[in-house]
XYZ file of C-alpha atoms in Angstrom:
722
model
C 93.836 104.648 116.149
C 92.910 104.017 112.526
C 94.245 100.841 110.933
C 95.165 102.867 107.860
C 97.476 105.633 109.018
C 98.435 107.542 105.915
C 99.373 110.923 104.506
C 96.955 113.030 102.502
C 96.811 112.045 98.872
C 98.033 114.650 96.405
C 96.455 112.885 93.439
C 94.288 114.803 91.007
C 90.523 114.325 91.086
C 88.973 112.036 88.475
C 85.289 112.954 88.448
C 82.964 115.874 89.242
C 81.904 114.329 92.569
C 85.418 114.943 93.914
C 85.551 118.559 92.728
C 85.853 120.816 95.771
C 86.841 123.913 93.777
C 83.847 123.960 91.392
C 86.086 123.615 88.343
C 83.448 121.374 86.791
C 81.255 124.212 85.553
C 83.975 125.714 83.369
C 85.330 122.282 82.425
C 81.896 121.202 81.181
C 81.719 124.224 78.863
C 85.180 123.517 77.487
C 84.204 119.883 77.009
C 81.035 120.907 75.159
C 82.960 123.153 72.764
C 85.360 120.324 72.001
C 82.412 118.054 71.227
C 80.836 120.720 69.012
C 84.132 120.887 67.114
C 83.505 117.398 65.782
C 83.180 118.420 62.136
C 86.437 120.408 62.030
C 89.231 118.144 60.657
C 92.074 120.543 61.474
C 94.425 119.515 64.294
C 93.934 121.672 67.380
C 96.097 122.172 70.449
C 94.477 123.341 73.673
C 96.712 124.503 76.507
C 95.527 124.442 80.110
C 97.562 127.160 81.806
C 98.236 127.202 85.522
C 100.985 127.266 88.126
C 102.388 124.290 90.003
C 99.829 122.743 92.337
C 96.851 124.835 91.193
C 94.881 121.870 89.802
C 95.737 121.571 86.109
C 95.556 117.777 86.145
C 92.220 117.838 87.961
C 90.825 120.275 85.398
C 92.170 118.070 82.591
C 90.467 115.031 84.114
C 87.171 116.904 84.378
C 87.354 117.774 80.678
C 88.124 114.171 79.842
C 85.322 112.774 82.009
C 82.726 111.350 79.607
C 83.974 113.518 76.736
C 83.218 110.606 74.427
C 79.594 110.341 75.676
C 77.295 112.945 74.158
C 74.297 113.246 71.865
C 75.511 113.189 68.283
C 73.863 114.702 65.249
C 74.277 113.429 61.713
C 77.879 113.832 60.678
C 79.256 114.072 64.218
C 82.288 111.937 64.863
C 82.982 109.514 67.670
C 85.772 110.396 70.102
C 88.749 108.265 71.035
C 90.792 109.219 74.122
C 94.532 108.686 74.496
C 96.627 109.546 77.568
C 100.335 110.191 77.307
C 102.579 110.969 80.265
C 106.020 112.042 78.972
C 107.552 112.211 82.459
C 108.080 108.442 82.674
C 110.687 108.293 79.894
C 114.446 108.610 80.234
C 115.229 110.073 76.792
C 113.612 112.156 74.079
C 113.824 109.299 71.545
C 112.154 106.847 73.917
C 109.442 109.411 74.608
C 108.812 110.081 70.917
C 108.741 106.483 69.735
C 106.677 105.175 72.605
C 104.086 107.889 71.930
C 103.429 106.435 68.466
C 103.702 102.822 69.620
C 101.201 103.356 72.426
C 98.931 105.416 70.154
C 98.892 102.718 67.479
C 98.019 100.078 70.088
C 95.133 102.259 71.245
C 93.681 101.911 67.744
C 94.534 98.220 67.458
C 92.398 97.206 70.441
C 89.254 98.801 68.977
C 86.595 96.645 67.330
C 86.207 99.140 64.486
C 88.323 97.808 61.599
C 88.866 101.303 60.200
C 90.395 102.315 63.519
C 92.651 99.275 63.380
C 93.797 100.489 59.969
C 94.664 103.837 61.538
C 96.715 102.014 64.131
C 98.514 100.058 61.436
C 99.544 103.183 59.528
C 100.581 105.046 62.666
C 102.758 102.049 63.490
C 104.351 102.269 60.055
C 104.819 105.992 60.476
C 106.588 105.301 63.756
C 108.841 102.696 62.166
C 109.798 105.158 59.475
C 110.782 107.739 62.096
C 112.873 105.111 63.864
C 114.554 104.137 60.617
C 115.441 107.759 59.932
C 116.834 108.052 63.438
C 118.882 104.859 63.084
C 120.164 105.919 59.691
C 121.245 109.280 61.076
C 122.938 107.540 64.002
C 124.958 104.901 62.133
C 125.880 107.150 59.205
C 124.827 110.525 57.808
C 122.030 110.136 55.240
C 122.081 111.822 51.867
C 120.097 115.009 51.576
C 118.448 116.002 48.327
C 116.291 119.117 48.172
C 115.798 119.072 51.909
C 114.546 115.452 51.971
C 116.296 112.623 53.744
C 117.022 109.587 51.573
C 118.643 106.222 52.234
C 118.286 102.573 51.257
C 114.519 101.997 51.357
C 114.696 98.204 51.045
C 115.229 97.828 54.758
C 112.267 100.104 55.448
C 110.078 98.069 53.055
C 111.025 94.957 54.938
C 109.987 96.561 58.215
C 106.774 98.132 56.898
C 105.467 95.371 54.625
C 105.170 94.825 50.878
C 102.139 97.063 50.453
C 104.472 100.079 50.303
C 106.538 98.851 47.344
C 106.395 101.017 44.270
C 105.538 104.183 46.207
C 107.947 106.949 47.058
C 108.592 106.629 50.766
C 108.256 109.946 52.636
C 106.865 111.115 55.946
C 104.258 113.185 54.118
C 103.052 110.096 52.260
C 102.695 108.135 55.484
C 100.998 111.066 57.208
C 98.505 111.292 54.336
C 97.794 107.582 54.747
C 97.103 108.101 58.454
C 94.876 111.116 57.759
C 92.870 109.222 55.132
C 92.305 106.274 57.439
C 91.210 108.559 60.282
C 88.756 110.250 57.941
C 87.297 106.858 56.949
C 86.965 105.837 60.595
C 84.794 108.891 61.358
C 86.625 109.412 64.650
C 88.294 112.327 66.364
C 91.243 111.593 68.624
C 91.738 113.529 71.859
C 95.290 113.269 73.195
C 95.772 114.273 76.841
C 99.336 115.240 77.823
C 100.168 115.989 81.447
C 103.313 116.796 83.444
C 104.887 118.812 80.602
C 106.312 121.350 83.039
C 108.095 118.575 84.956
C 110.354 117.813 81.984
C 113.737 119.299 81.197
C 114.043 121.806 78.364
C 115.032 119.277 75.682
C 112.143 117.010 76.584
C 109.723 119.954 76.555
C 110.914 120.905 73.088
C 110.488 117.295 71.911
C 106.848 117.254 73.056
C 106.076 120.614 71.441
C 107.676 119.425 68.214
C 105.669 116.215 68.454
C 102.426 118.182 68.749
C 103.123 120.690 65.996
C 105.124 118.615 63.510
C 105.373 114.864 64.035
C 101.834 114.058 65.191
C 99.692 116.878 63.805
C 97.288 114.473 62.124
C 93.854 115.487 60.932
C 91.029 115.179 63.455
C 93.484 115.211 66.362
C 92.952 117.407 69.415
C 95.838 117.787 71.844
C 95.035 118.980 75.357
C 98.215 119.872 77.238
C 98.786 120.995 80.820
C 101.287 123.855 80.930
C 102.927 126.190 83.384
C 103.495 128.763 80.657
C 106.279 130.656 82.454
C 108.221 127.470 83.146
C 107.833 126.183 79.584
C 108.640 129.569 78.022
C 111.770 129.815 80.150
C 112.818 126.316 79.055
C 112.502 126.990 75.289
C 113.437 130.690 75.096
C 117.085 130.096 74.100
C 116.003 128.334 70.939
C 114.128 131.376 69.680
C 115.603 134.426 71.335
C 117.137 135.793 74.487
C 114.406 136.258 77.058
C 111.272 134.588 78.357
C 108.994 136.642 76.096
C 110.539 134.893 73.085
C 109.550 131.606 74.680
C 105.993 132.864 75.181
C 105.787 133.995 71.538
C 106.854 130.559 70.339
C 104.387 128.869 72.693
C 101.602 130.927 71.127
C 102.444 129.303 67.781
C 101.958 125.849 69.305
C 98.862 126.457 71.456
C 95.787 127.318 69.374
C 93.478 127.767 72.340
C 94.893 128.841 75.734
C 92.644 128.060 78.698
C 93.567 129.536 82.050
C 92.441 127.728 85.172
C 89.441 129.357 86.831
C 90.037 131.171 90.104
C 89.622 129.139 93.265
C 87.356 131.215 95.476
C 88.309 131.771 99.097
C 85.257 129.875 100.347
C 86.144 126.856 98.215
C 89.751 126.862 99.396
C 88.625 127.099 103.009
C 86.257 124.172 102.545
C 89.107 122.182 100.959
C 91.356 122.962 103.933
C 88.631 122.066 106.429
C 87.979 118.660 104.881
C 91.680 117.809 104.611
C 92.278 118.921 108.204
C 89.449 116.636 109.308
C 91.150 113.729 107.514
C 94.346 114.479 109.419
C 92.450 114.473 112.703
C 90.851 111.109 111.934
C 94.169 109.556 110.891
C 96.104 110.689 113.954
C 96.409 108.416 116.972
C 95.734 111.214 119.454
C 93.354 111.250 122.373
C 90.038 112.546 121.086
C 89.283 114.781 124.061
C 87.877 118.294 124.314
C 91.362 119.803 124.348
C 92.295 118.127 121.068
C 89.003 119.162 119.462
C 89.539 122.772 120.517
C 93.049 122.899 119.083
C 91.853 121.602 115.712
C 89.008 124.100 115.779
C 91.549 126.862 116.457
C 93.653 125.793 113.467
C 90.558 125.854 111.285
C 89.502 129.310 112.468
C 92.967 130.786 111.882
C 93.093 129.585 108.287
C 93.342 132.285 105.634
C 93.536 131.719 101.894
C 96.140 134.510 101.711
C 98.613 132.245 103.499
C 98.618 129.537 100.806
C 99.570 129.798 97.152
C 97.842 126.618 95.933
C 95.850 123.551 97.048
C 99.016 121.467 96.729
C 100.748 123.738 99.216
C 97.911 123.109 101.665
C 98.470 119.374 101.258
C 102.217 119.759 101.820
C 101.721 121.778 104.995
C 99.073 119.392 106.348
C 101.210 116.333 105.587
C 104.156 117.940 107.365
C 101.847 118.706 110.277
C 100.549 115.124 110.217
C 104.083 113.747 110.427
C 104.989 116.042 113.318
C 101.728 115.354 115.156
C 102.106 111.619 114.619
C 105.594 111.786 116.130
C 104.885 113.961 119.167
C 101.302 115.199 118.993
C 100.416 114.048 122.510
C 103.258 116.100 123.975
C 102.829 119.469 122.190
C 100.158 122.039 121.417
C 98.715 121.006 118.051
C 97.798 124.538 117.039
C 101.367 125.727 117.628
C 102.777 122.668 115.903
C 100.656 123.355 112.830
C 102.023 126.876 112.403
C 105.608 125.767 113.019
C 105.170 123.134 110.290
C 103.652 125.855 108.111
C 106.836 127.906 108.552
C 108.932 124.839 107.738
C 107.218 124.526 104.332
C 106.689 128.210 103.517
C 109.781 129.822 104.980
C 112.526 127.316 105.659
C 115.033 130.006 106.627
C 112.764 131.311 109.384
C 112.087 127.780 110.609
C 115.802 126.949 110.713
C 116.508 130.145 112.665
C 114.009 129.065 115.313
C 115.304 125.502 115.285
C 118.882 126.627 115.986
C 117.859 129.178 118.619
C 119.009 128.445 122.196
C 116.578 129.824 124.787
C 117.991 131.917 127.648
C 116.827 131.777 131.240
C 117.420 133.212 134.711
C 116.786 136.958 134.415
C 113.175 137.759 135.318
C 110.045 136.010 136.468
C 108.759 135.617 132.956
C 112.040 134.406 131.450
C 110.623 130.922 131.031
C 108.763 132.135 127.947
C 110.421 132.159 124.531
C 110.181 135.503 122.736
C 113.553 135.777 120.947
C 114.212 139.032 122.788
C 117.861 139.157 123.846
C 117.474 142.567 125.501
C 115.219 142.208 128.553
C 115.856 145.737 129.845
C 113.328 147.606 127.744
C 110.165 146.751 125.866
C 110.396 150.105 124.105
C 113.661 149.156 122.429
C 113.446 145.550 121.249
C 116.900 144.464 120.139
C 118.734 141.232 119.432
C 117.178 138.159 117.900
C 113.559 139.300 117.982
C 114.305 142.492 116.071
C 116.329 140.513 113.544
C 113.556 137.929 113.241
C 110.772 140.440 112.666
C 112.749 142.520 110.180
C 114.092 139.602 108.156
C 110.891 137.565 107.967
C 108.236 140.234 107.472
C 106.061 137.940 105.344
C 105.326 135.748 108.386
C 105.429 138.390 111.119
C 101.814 137.724 112.182
C 102.565 134.059 112.794
C 105.725 134.886 114.743
C 103.872 137.345 117.000
C 101.035 134.870 117.611
C 103.390 132.034 118.505
C 105.854 134.121 120.503
C 104.051 137.101 122.111
C 106.198 139.574 124.032
C 105.220 139.702 127.727
C 106.049 142.423 130.251
C 105.350 143.469 133.825
C 102.852 146.034 132.624
C 100.128 146.353 129.964
C 101.267 145.159 126.521
C 99.767 143.553 123.457
C 99.366 140.360 125.484
C 97.955 142.036 128.561
C 100.787 141.569 131.049
C 102.506 138.644 132.700
C 102.147 135.205 131.162
C 100.413 132.375 132.979
C 103.414 130.035 133.114
C 101.418 127.135 134.526
C 98.838 127.420 131.752
C 101.508 127.703 129.052
C 103.174 124.592 130.405
C 99.872 122.729 130.773
C 98.953 123.547 127.177
C 102.446 122.511 125.994
C 102.800 125.851 124.195
C 105.839 126.401 122.017
C 106.804 129.589 123.861
C 107.084 127.635 127.115
C 110.724 126.886 127.911
C 110.006 123.306 128.927
C 108.346 122.454 125.612
C 110.071 124.605 122.975
C 112.714 122.105 121.845
C 110.216 119.246 121.442
C 108.722 121.057 118.452
C 112.028 120.643 116.622
C 113.472 117.444 118.131
C 110.218 115.423 117.953
C 111.028 113.370 121.015
C 110.321 113.403 124.712
C 113.608 112.031 125.959
C 114.617 113.283 129.415
C 111.156 114.653 129.885
C 107.981 112.818 130.835
C 106.840 109.298 129.815
C 110.361 108.051 129.239
C 111.399 105.962 132.271
C 110.159 102.636 130.973
C 111.651 103.185 127.541
C 114.993 104.053 129.088
C 114.959 100.840 131.089
C 115.105 98.813 127.854
C 118.710 99.842 127.312
C 119.592 99.155 130.951
C 118.273 95.616 130.686
C 120.164 95.111 127.424
C 123.380 96.182 129.144
C 122.747 93.527 131.808
C 121.704 90.836 129.278
C 118.523 90.481 131.334
C 116.131 88.726 128.952
C 113.713 87.688 131.722
C 112.900 91.248 132.747
C 112.982 92.416 129.129
C 110.121 90.031 128.393
C 108.119 91.436 131.311
C 108.877 95.010 130.251
C 107.828 94.404 126.641
C 104.542 92.864 127.781
C 103.921 95.964 129.895
C 104.919 98.480 127.194
C 102.588 96.938 124.629
C 99.531 96.860 126.887
C 98.393 100.312 125.699
C 97.594 100.035 121.995
C 97.672 103.804 121.488
C 101.340 103.828 122.551
C 102.515 100.976 120.309
C 103.988 103.259 117.689
C 106.019 105.135 120.326
C 107.449 101.923 121.764
C 108.208 100.641 118.291
C 109.994 103.866 117.386
C 112.218 103.543 120.459
C 113.020 99.906 119.639
C 113.923 100.948 116.092
C 116.315 103.574 117.464
C 117.969 100.983 119.708
C 118.369 98.583 116.772
C 120.150 101.277 114.772
C 122.195 102.833 117.555
C 123.541 99.918 119.618
C 127.288 100.159 119.036
C 128.735 97.468 121.306
C 128.673 94.181 119.364
C 127.817 91.853 122.270
C 124.934 94.047 123.448
C 123.712 94.423 119.907
C 123.761 90.682 119.213
C 122.057 89.966 122.537
C 119.215 92.373 121.748
C 118.806 91.174 118.176
C 118.651 87.567 119.357
C 116.177 88.527 122.078
C 113.902 90.203 119.542
C 113.980 87.348 117.062
C 113.382 84.770 119.804
C 110.431 86.767 121.151
C 108.775 88.187 118.043
C 105.391 87.121 119.389
C 105.679 89.895 121.980
C 105.584 92.461 119.143
C 102.031 93.278 117.954
C 101.458 92.505 114.282
C 97.946 93.873 113.788
C 99.025 97.246 112.402
C 100.548 97.893 108.988
C 102.615 100.773 107.682
C 102.501 102.477 104.280
C 104.478 99.615 102.736
C 102.247 96.846 104.028
C 104.666 95.774 106.774
C 103.428 94.878 110.231
C 105.498 95.820 113.269
C 107.342 92.505 113.317
C 108.383 92.679 109.689
C 109.503 96.294 110.126
C 111.853 95.267 112.941
C 113.095 92.262 110.976
C 113.916 94.382 107.922
C 115.486 97.150 110.004
C 117.722 94.642 111.784
C 118.882 93.225 108.453
C 119.510 96.712 107.031
C 121.564 97.673 110.095
C 123.670 94.514 109.844
C 124.100 95.073 106.121
C 125.472 98.590 106.682
C 127.918 97.415 109.358
C 131.325 97.428 107.674
C 133.268 96.774 110.890
C 132.104 93.388 112.146
C 131.778 89.982 110.531
C 128.041 89.438 110.922
C 127.849 85.977 109.340
C 127.217 84.124 112.599
C 124.571 86.482 113.984
C 122.779 86.860 110.640
C 122.475 83.102 110.081
C 121.534 82.534 113.720
C 118.749 85.132 113.550
C 117.487 83.731 110.254
C 116.903 80.281 111.748
C 114.275 81.748 114.114
C 112.119 83.050 111.263
C 109.404 81.478 109.191
C 109.934 81.500 105.436
C 108.079 84.765 104.838
C 109.897 86.597 107.625
C 113.158 85.087 106.359
C 112.491 86.436 102.862
C 111.974 89.957 104.225
C 115.179 89.545 106.241
C 117.214 88.246 103.285
C 116.139 90.862 100.757
C 117.671 93.696 102.811
C 121.232 92.340 102.397
C 123.392 93.261 99.425
C 124.565 90.406 97.230
C 128.180 91.128 98.193
C 127.518 89.710 101.645
C 129.010 86.198 101.571
C 126.489 84.864 104.060
C 123.580 85.801 101.793
C 124.068 82.490 99.977
C 123.496 80.722 103.290
C 120.265 82.682 103.715
C 119.128 81.698 100.214
C 119.810 78.033 100.997
C 117.831 78.410 104.198
C 114.894 79.777 102.186
C 115.070 76.728 99.902
C 115.255 74.397 102.893
C 112.277 76.044 104.579
C 110.339 75.980 101.287
C 110.608 72.181 101.227
C 109.084 71.876 104.697
C 106.583 74.737 104.438
C 104.870 74.120 101.119
C 102.919 71.094 99.920
C 100.119 70.109 97.573
C 97.628 71.501 100.077
C 99.683 74.607 100.782
C 101.271 75.774 97.511
C 103.892 78.521 97.535
C 101.565 80.834 95.636
C 98.525 80.274 97.864
C 98.487 83.786 99.359
C 99.224 86.289 96.535
C 99.249 89.175 99.047
C 102.533 87.889 100.440
C 105.151 90.092 98.814
C 108.006 87.534 99.132
C 106.204 84.791 97.153
C 108.022 85.550 93.888
C 111.332 85.850 95.721
C 110.803 82.411 97.295
C 109.883 80.911 93.931
C 112.944 82.522 92.327
C 115.428 81.130 94.863
C 113.716 77.742 95.005
C 113.860 77.416 91.228
C 117.538 78.418 91.161
C 118.447 76.086 94.014
C 116.465 72.999 93.050
C 114.691 73.422 89.738
C 113.428 69.832 89.559
C 111.880 69.901 93.015
C 110.398 73.370 92.434
C 108.830 72.438 89.085
C 107.393 69.271 90.617
C 105.785 71.371 93.349
C 104.208 73.776 90.853
C 102.958 71.012 88.537
C 101.610 68.867 91.372
C 99.587 71.765 92.814
C 97.848 72.793 89.581
C 94.866 70.576 90.341
C 92.061 72.968 89.438
C 91.297 76.369 87.948
C 91.246 78.048 91.378
C 94.906 77.242 91.922
C 95.743 78.599 88.468
C 94.007 81.841 89.435
C 96.033 82.048 92.634
C 99.280 81.371 90.777
C 98.589 84.059 88.170
C 97.522 86.474 90.922
C 101.090 86.545 92.271
C 102.395 88.494 89.265
C 100.274 91.670 88.734
C 101.248 94.775 90.702
C 99.765 94.968 94.207
C 98.876 98.652 94.546
C 98.918 100.451 97.891
C 98.913 97.058 99.597
C 95.176 96.926 98.953
C 94.330 95.810 95.415
C 95.763 94.061 92.367
C 96.151 95.766 89.009
C 96.049 94.131 85.557
C 98.496 91.429 84.487
C 100.656 93.463 82.138
C 102.985 91.969 79.557
C 106.057 92.559 81.700
C 104.317 90.628 84.493
C 103.571 87.797 82.085
C 107.206 87.742 80.968
C 108.419 87.444 84.549
C 105.866 84.721 85.219
C 107.283 82.880 82.206
C 110.699 82.943 83.890
C 109.392 81.275 87.039
C 106.804 78.796 85.762
C 106.055 76.863 82.584
C 103.322 79.066 81.130
C 102.621 76.573 78.349
C 101.839 73.952 80.980
C 99.615 76.374 82.906
C 97.786 77.324 79.710
C 97.336 73.644 78.816
C 95.891 72.866 82.252
C 93.515 75.828 82.023
C 92.365 74.491 78.660
C 91.596 71.192 80.356
C 89.708 72.811 83.216
C 87.832 75.505 81.282
C 88.143 75.269 77.479
C 85.227 77.672 77.013
C 87.150 80.466 78.715
C 90.147 79.838 76.473
C 87.934 80.079 73.394
C 86.236 83.258 74.608
C 89.442 85.330 74.717
C 89.692 86.932 71.271
C 92.852 88.932 70.604
C 90.996 91.469 68.476
C 88.086 92.100 70.791
C 89.347 91.465 74.312
C 89.602 94.613 76.399
C 91.427 95.110 79.668
C 89.361 96.538 82.531
C 89.181 100.335 82.789
C 89.182 100.231 86.576
C 92.368 100.047 88.622
C 91.372 97.008 90.683
C 91.303 93.717 88.785
C 89.645 90.505 89.951
C 91.133 87.007 90.001
C 89.049 86.172 86.961
C 90.261 89.228 85.037
C 93.898 88.415 85.787
C 93.339 84.876 84.507
C 91.760 86.213 81.312
C 94.756 88.530 80.863
C 97.116 85.584 81.246
C 95.254 83.742 78.486
C 95.362 86.875 76.326
C 99.124 87.320 76.685
C 99.777 83.646 76.105
C 97.785 83.756 72.891
C 99.685 86.880 71.836
C 102.925 85.087 72.602
C 101.874 82.072 70.577
C 101.053 84.359 67.683
C 104.514 85.948 67.864
C 106.185 82.551 67.943
C 104.305 81.494 64.832
C 105.474 84.589 62.987
C 109.077 83.810 63.874
C 108.850 80.277 62.454
């Protein structure tokens, strides 16, 4: 079994090497035309049109890829890229203002001083818009000849003295921005994605931003759009039906670009590669039978059955989940098509799920065919007739999964081979049908040992439980099944004494649980059980769980205890006892040679530091200060604060991370010590020229540089406030 069991990624591609649909050829031509448009100062809006899941973001990324790297003739401008994702904002105002703030910062970080001037004027333009908004919020402004006017002194104060003596208008500020862009000899390409995920007011705000608020010279907007969705969202502003929305959209989009067709061969190749990933990720026996079933799935694929690449991913991920749960006990080919129905036709799937098979009429009654009238194959009545008439779009799949058998020649060729159907775990075999919908094997095969767990719990037999656990975890391929059963027992044990016995047994014998495998959240099996136990106790509104919670906590090391504690709501009175236990364990666990921040990968580190600081600030600060003995320890300390993505790599130290770090440690002291250890590094970080890494994964050294950068920025702010 792979150490990294995961679902298929639905992320867009980022470079031509990942392009399985051959979008790159068209994208390169579009990119070239944009580059050849360098001398045109007029703002342009390009719309990439496509339906949900068809690959708009991937196409956008292919256009963006190296768009700023091309051979330039005399007079050609440089290109500056700016990404804006409007989906992350909670209001239209926040979306609008952050667009200009982020855009201005994009100019500020450039070495070109003319570009920095552009950033400065965009920032002022943004402040003016905010001031207008605030003025309109706190009191209606005066309106003269269609222009908004109010006390400009406050605006001057916000914008700086260089505006005094000039009539303050949006047009004036926009002219300033346009002039500075012209001097910089740059074109700006703004990429906007996820527009069709917004609500109608947010969509309108973005369209207004493109056409009115941010239509600066030498700007090119490239926007991903599901035109029908967007037109439907804005139609009521300009008419009564969707066509009115389309007409308005035509006024915004100068150049509509429709996604190229994905050819059947390309879609098949995409499906084949993703199916292979599923096969690799599954913990199934890699025998001839398994290989044949995957080959059968591949051969039965048809592009007509899927509306988009994203739909393929959704079906395969649903199949992966089902196969991961019960793949060894069912026919994988049948499971795939049942999961396909679940995604494509939920009503049909639910009909099958709620169906109760009949038995006891004829020799072949142990097959499922949804035929309630066994008397005549000429006159198919009952459920099968209903099923085939109601779900005509998936009739081929239904007939393939549930063929109609008879005593004589039929489509299937006669009587079914019941032994073969059962051996292949086919869905139309009575003994296997329900497993495809229940995803368990209870009261069937391979369940006796798992059942005995509950019997031993009832008898409080910890000695034999230890022996049973050792036996159950001998087969590594079955670990996830055993773990799943243990998780069910943790959640379902209702009798308090039995529950407390089992919880205590688990926490006293955690070493019996393998910890070599990690889930999607970076938790090994032990931590998963610890967190699940805490969550179950937290949800229990009947019993007073103070005694058992504190008792269990004492068996844990400080990291396990932190995972345990974080699952309880603050309204639990005993949570304070758990916090004190964390502080107590911190005193005995950490030392000068083993600082609290030593292993940045440990998620609870910041939680431990937080509680330790709250509980005993003097002792905590002494620990931090006494362990900062060299630059390596400073790197490790800083490393605890950037985001840890996908439990595999650290991102950049962003300002919000620096702010939180400032709450937990004395950043001035850390900066001072770094200056002692490596003054040259401190000097090398220039606020005007320092650039954050373009790659997602950041090194220890890069995080340290980012800490120095933010500290210098903070110092600069403090000076301005004095």
